[in-house]
Short mmCIF file of C-alpha atoms in Angstrom, two decimals:
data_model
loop_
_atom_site.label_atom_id
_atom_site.label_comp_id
_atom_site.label_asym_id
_atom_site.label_seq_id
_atom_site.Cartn_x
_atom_site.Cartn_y
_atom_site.Cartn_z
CA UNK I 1 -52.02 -91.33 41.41
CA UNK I 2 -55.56 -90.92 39.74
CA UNK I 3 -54.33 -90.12 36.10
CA UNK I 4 -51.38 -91.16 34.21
CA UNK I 5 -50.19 -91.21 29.90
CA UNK I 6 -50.72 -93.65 27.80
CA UNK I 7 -48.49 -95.01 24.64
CA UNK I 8 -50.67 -92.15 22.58
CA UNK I 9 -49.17 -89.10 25.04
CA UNK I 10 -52.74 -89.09 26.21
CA UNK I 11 -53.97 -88.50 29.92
CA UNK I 12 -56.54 -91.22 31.14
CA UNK I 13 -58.04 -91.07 34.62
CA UNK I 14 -57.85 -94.03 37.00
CA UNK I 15 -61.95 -94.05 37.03
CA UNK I 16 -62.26 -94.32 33.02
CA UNK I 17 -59.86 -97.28 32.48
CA UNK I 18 -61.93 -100.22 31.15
CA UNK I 19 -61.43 -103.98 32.15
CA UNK I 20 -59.75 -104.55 28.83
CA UNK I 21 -57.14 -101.71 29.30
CA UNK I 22 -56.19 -102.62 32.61
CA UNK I 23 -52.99 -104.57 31.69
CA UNK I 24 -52.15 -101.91 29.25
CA UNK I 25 -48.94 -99.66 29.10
CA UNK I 26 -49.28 -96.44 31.28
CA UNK I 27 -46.47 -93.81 32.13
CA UNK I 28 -46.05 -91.07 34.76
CA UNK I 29 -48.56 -88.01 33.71
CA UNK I 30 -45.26 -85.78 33.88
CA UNK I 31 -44.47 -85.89 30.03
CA UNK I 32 -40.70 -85.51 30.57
CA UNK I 33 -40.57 -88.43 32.98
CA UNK I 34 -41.78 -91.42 30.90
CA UNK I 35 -41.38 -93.74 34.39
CA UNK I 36 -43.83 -96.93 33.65
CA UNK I 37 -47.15 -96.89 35.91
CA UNK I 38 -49.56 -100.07 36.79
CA UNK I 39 -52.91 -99.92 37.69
CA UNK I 40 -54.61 -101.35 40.80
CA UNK I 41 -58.51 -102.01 40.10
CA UNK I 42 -59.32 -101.91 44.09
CA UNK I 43 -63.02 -101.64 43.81
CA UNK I 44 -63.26 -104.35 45.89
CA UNK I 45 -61.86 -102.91 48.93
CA UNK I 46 -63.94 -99.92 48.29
CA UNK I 47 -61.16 -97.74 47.32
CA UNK I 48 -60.65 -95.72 44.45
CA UNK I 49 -59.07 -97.04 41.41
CA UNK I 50 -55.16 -94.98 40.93
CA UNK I 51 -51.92 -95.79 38.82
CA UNK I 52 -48.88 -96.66 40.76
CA UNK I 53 -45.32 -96.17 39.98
CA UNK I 54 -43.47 -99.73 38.98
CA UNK I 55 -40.47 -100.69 41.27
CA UNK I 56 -38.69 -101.85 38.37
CA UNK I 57 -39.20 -97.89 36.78
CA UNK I 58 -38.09 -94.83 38.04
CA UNK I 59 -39.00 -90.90 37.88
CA UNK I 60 -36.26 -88.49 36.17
CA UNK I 61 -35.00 -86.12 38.46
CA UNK I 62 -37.28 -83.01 37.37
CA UNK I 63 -40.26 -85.14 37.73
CA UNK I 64 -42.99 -83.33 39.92
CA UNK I 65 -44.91 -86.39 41.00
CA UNK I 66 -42.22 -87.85 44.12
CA UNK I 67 -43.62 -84.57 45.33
CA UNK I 68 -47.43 -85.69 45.23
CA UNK I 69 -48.69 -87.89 48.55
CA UNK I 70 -50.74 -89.20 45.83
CA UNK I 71 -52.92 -91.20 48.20
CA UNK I 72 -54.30 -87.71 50.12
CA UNK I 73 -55.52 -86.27 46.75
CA UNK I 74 -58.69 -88.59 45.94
CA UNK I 75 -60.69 -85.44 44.59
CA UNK I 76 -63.97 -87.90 45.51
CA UNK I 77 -62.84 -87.67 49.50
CA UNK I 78 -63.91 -84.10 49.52
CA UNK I 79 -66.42 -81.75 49.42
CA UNK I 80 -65.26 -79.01 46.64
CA UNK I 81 -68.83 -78.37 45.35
CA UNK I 82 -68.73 -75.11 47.73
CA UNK I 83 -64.89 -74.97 47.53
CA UNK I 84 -64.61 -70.92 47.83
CA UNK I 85 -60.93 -70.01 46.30
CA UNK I 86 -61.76 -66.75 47.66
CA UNK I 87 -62.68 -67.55 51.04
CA UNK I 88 -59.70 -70.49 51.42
CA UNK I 89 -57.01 -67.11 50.41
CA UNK I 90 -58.63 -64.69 53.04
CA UNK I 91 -58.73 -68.20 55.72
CA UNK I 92 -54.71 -68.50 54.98
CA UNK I 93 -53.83 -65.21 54.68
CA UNK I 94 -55.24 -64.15 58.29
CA UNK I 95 -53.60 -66.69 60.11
CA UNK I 96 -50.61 -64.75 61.56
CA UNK I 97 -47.29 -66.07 61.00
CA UNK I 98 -46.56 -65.12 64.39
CA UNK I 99 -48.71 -67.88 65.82
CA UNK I 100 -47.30 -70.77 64.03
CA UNK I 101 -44.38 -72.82 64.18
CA UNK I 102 -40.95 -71.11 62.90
CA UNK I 103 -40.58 -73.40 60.17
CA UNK I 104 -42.48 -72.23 57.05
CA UNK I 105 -43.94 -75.54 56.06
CA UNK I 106 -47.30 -76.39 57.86
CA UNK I 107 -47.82 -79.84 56.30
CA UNK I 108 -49.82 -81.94 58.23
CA UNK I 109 -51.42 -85.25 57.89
CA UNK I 110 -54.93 -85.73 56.23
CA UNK I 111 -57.17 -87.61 58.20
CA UNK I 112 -59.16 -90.23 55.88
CA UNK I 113 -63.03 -90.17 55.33
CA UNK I 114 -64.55 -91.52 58.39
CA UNK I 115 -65.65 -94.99 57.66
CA UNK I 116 -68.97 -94.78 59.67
CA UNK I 117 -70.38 -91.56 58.58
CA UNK I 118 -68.78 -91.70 55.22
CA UNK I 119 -68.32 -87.55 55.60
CA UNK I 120 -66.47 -85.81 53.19
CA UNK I 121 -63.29 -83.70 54.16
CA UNK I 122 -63.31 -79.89 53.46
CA UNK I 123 -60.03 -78.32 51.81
CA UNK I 124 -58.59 -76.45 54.63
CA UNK I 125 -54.81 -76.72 54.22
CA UNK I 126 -52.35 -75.47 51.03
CA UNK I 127 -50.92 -78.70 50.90
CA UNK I 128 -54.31 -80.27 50.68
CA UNK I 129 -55.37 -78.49 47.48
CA UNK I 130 -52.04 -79.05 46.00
CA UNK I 131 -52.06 -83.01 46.77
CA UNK I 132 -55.68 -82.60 44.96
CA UNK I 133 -54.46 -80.41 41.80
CA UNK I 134 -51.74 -82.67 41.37
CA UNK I 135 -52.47 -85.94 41.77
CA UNK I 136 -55.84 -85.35 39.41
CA UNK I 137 -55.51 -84.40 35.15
CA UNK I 138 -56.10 -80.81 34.91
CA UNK I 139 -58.86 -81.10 32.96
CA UNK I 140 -60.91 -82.55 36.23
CA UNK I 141 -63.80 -80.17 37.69
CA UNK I 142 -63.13 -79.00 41.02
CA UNK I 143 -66.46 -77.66 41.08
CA UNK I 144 -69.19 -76.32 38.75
CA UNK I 145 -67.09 -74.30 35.64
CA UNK I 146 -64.22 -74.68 37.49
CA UNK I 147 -61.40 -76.84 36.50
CA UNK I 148 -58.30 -77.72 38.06
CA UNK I 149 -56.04 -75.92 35.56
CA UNK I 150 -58.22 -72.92 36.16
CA UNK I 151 -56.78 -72.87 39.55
CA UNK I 152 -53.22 -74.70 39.22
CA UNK I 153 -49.96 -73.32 37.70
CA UNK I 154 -48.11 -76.34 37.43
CA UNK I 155 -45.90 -78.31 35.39
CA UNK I 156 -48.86 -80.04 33.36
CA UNK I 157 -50.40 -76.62 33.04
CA UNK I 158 -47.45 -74.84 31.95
CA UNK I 159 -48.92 -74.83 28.26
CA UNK I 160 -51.95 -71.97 30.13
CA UNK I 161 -48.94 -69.99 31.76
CA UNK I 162 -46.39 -68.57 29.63
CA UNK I 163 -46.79 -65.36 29.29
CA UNK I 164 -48.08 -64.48 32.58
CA UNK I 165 -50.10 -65.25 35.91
CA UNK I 166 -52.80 -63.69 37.25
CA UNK I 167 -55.80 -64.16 39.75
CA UNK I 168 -56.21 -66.42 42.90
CA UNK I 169 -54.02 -69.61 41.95
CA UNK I 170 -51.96 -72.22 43.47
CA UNK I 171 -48.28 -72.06 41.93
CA UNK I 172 -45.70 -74.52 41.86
CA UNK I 173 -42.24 -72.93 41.35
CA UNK I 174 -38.88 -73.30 42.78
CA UNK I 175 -37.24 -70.28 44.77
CA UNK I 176 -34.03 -68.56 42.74
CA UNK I 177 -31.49 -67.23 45.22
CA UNK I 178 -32.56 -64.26 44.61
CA UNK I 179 -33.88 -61.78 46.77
CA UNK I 180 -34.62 -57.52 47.21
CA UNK I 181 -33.95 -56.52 50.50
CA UNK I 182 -35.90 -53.11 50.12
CA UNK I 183 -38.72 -54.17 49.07
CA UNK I 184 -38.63 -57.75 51.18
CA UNK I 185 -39.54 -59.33 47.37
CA UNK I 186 -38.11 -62.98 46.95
CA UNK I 187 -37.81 -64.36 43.33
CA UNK I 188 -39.34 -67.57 42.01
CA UNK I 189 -39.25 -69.24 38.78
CA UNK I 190 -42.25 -71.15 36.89
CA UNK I 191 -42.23 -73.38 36.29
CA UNK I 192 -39.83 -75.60 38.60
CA UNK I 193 -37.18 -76.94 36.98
CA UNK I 194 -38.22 -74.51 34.20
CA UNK I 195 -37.71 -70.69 32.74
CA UNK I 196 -40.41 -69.30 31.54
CA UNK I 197 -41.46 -66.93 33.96
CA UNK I 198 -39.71 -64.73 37.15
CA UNK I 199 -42.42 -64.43 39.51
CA UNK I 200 -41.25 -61.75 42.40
CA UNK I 201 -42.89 -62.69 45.57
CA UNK I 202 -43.04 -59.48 48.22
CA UNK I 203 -44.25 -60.14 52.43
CA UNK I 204 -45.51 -57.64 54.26
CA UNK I 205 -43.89 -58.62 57.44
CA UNK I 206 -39.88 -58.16 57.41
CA UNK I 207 -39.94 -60.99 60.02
CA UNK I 208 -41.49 -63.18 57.90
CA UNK I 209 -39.52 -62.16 54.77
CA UNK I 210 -36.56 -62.92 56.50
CA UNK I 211 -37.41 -66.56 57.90
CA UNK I 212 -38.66 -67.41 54.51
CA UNK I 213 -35.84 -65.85 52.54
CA UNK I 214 -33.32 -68.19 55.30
CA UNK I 215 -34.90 -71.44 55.27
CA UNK I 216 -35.41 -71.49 51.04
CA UNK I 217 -31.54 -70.12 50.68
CA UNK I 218 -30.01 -73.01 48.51
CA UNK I 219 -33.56 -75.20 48.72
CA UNK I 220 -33.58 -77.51 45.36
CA UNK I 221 -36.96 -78.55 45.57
CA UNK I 222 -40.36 -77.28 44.54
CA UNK I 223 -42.14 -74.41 46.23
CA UNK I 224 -45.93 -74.31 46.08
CA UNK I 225 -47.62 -70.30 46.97
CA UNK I 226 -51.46 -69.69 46.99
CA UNK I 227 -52.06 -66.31 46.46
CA UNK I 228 -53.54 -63.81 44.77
CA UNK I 229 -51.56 -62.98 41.49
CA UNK I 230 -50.82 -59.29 39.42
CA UNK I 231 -49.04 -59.80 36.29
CA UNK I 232 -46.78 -63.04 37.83
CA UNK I 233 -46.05 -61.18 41.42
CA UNK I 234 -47.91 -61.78 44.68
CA UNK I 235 -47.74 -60.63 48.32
CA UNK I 236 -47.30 -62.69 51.42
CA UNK I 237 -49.69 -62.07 54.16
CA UNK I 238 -49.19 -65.87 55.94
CA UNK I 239 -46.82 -68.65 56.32
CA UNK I 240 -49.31 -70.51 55.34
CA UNK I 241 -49.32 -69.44 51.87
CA UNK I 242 -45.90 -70.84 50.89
CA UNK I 243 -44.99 -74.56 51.72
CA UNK I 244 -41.57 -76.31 50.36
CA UNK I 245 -42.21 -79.31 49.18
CA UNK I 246 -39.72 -82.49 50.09
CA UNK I 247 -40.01 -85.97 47.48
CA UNK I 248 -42.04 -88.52 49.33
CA UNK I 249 -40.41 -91.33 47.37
#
């Protein structure tokens, strides 16, 4: 984890924690999770510094961060100066969901920098971004004027989302039971665990509507959608939009 609170209720990034703070109190960034954090100073190993949860602490069950593989999203692994939010939505949303795996959830496994050429990865998958958003305070750049709570509806960011969503964004929410068979519209809540806004979620394939609408049915966890948003609804052109998201520990 690159960010965490301190006793103040303030986020601090791994990368600005001085020697003298090092042995200091930190908590889980989620505010209503309070678990107790350390902090590895690893720049010996050439490795990034990051907060870590403390076996003797644990995360309340709302928490979002069991959902974070906190050790993919080190925002200085990639390449985001170019990112294009634009061009990642069209890349995702013309990938038919007829040529991918039944299940809805794509995740795969990020390969690490390469150690000889020191390359940076580009931000190719859903799950990628969101490992990135998360796992990084909202108030860290992305790229040029962009920030990451420009592009991320999440539980930290909640405070930016309240009355509505709009635009290309990444959204965290968790899936209601709920569904419109006429329209093929499932309906979402934001923020997980949370009820400030319905966010009604149409596809544009039946198919797909119905293998989405299946494998969600009673699913407790978060769901994370990248699309392009009108007044908190969207439309579902991929499978690779929409990726339930299982706690990693």
């Amino acid at each position: 984890m690159y960010y965490a609170l301190t006793d103040n209720d303030t986020f601090i990034k791994a990368e600005d924690v001085t020697a003298n703070e090092q042995n200091n109190n930190f908590y889980c960034p989620c505010r209503i999770c309070r678990c107790r954090f350390g902090f590895r100073n690893i720049n010996s190993n050439k490795r990034r510094n990051s907060f870590f949860k403390l076996p003797s602490s644990s995360h309340v069950e709302a928490c979002f961060v069991p959902y974070i593989k906190s050790e993919e999203g080190g925002l200085k692994e990639y390449e985001t100066s170019s990112l294009s939010l634009e061009g990642l939505l069209k890349e995702m949303e013309s990938l038919s969901h007829g040529t991918n795996k039944t299940h809805v959830d794509v995740d795969k496994s990020l390969k690490p920098v390469d150690k000889h050429t020191g390359d940076l990865k580009q931000i190719s998958t859903i799950r990628q971004l969101y490992n990135i958003c998360a796992a990084n305070s909202p108030d860290t750049e992305l790229k040029k004027g962009v920030k990451i709570k420009d592009v991320f509806a999440g539980k930290n960011t909640a405070f930016l989302y309240t009355n509505y969503i709009s635009g290309i964004k990444l959204v965290e929410c968790q899936f209601e039971n709920r569904y419109d068979l006429n329209t093929q519209t499932l309906y979402f809540k934001y923020p997980h665990n949370g009820d400030a806004l319905m966010l009604p979620v149409s596809f544009v394939e039946k198919d797909l509507f119905f293998k989405t609408k299946n494998q969600l049915w009673n699913f407790k966890h978060p769901v994370v959608i990248y699309a392009k948003w009108t007044n908190s609804g969207c439309q579902i052109k991929s499978r690779r939009q929409l990726i339930p998201l299982k706690p990693n520990i």
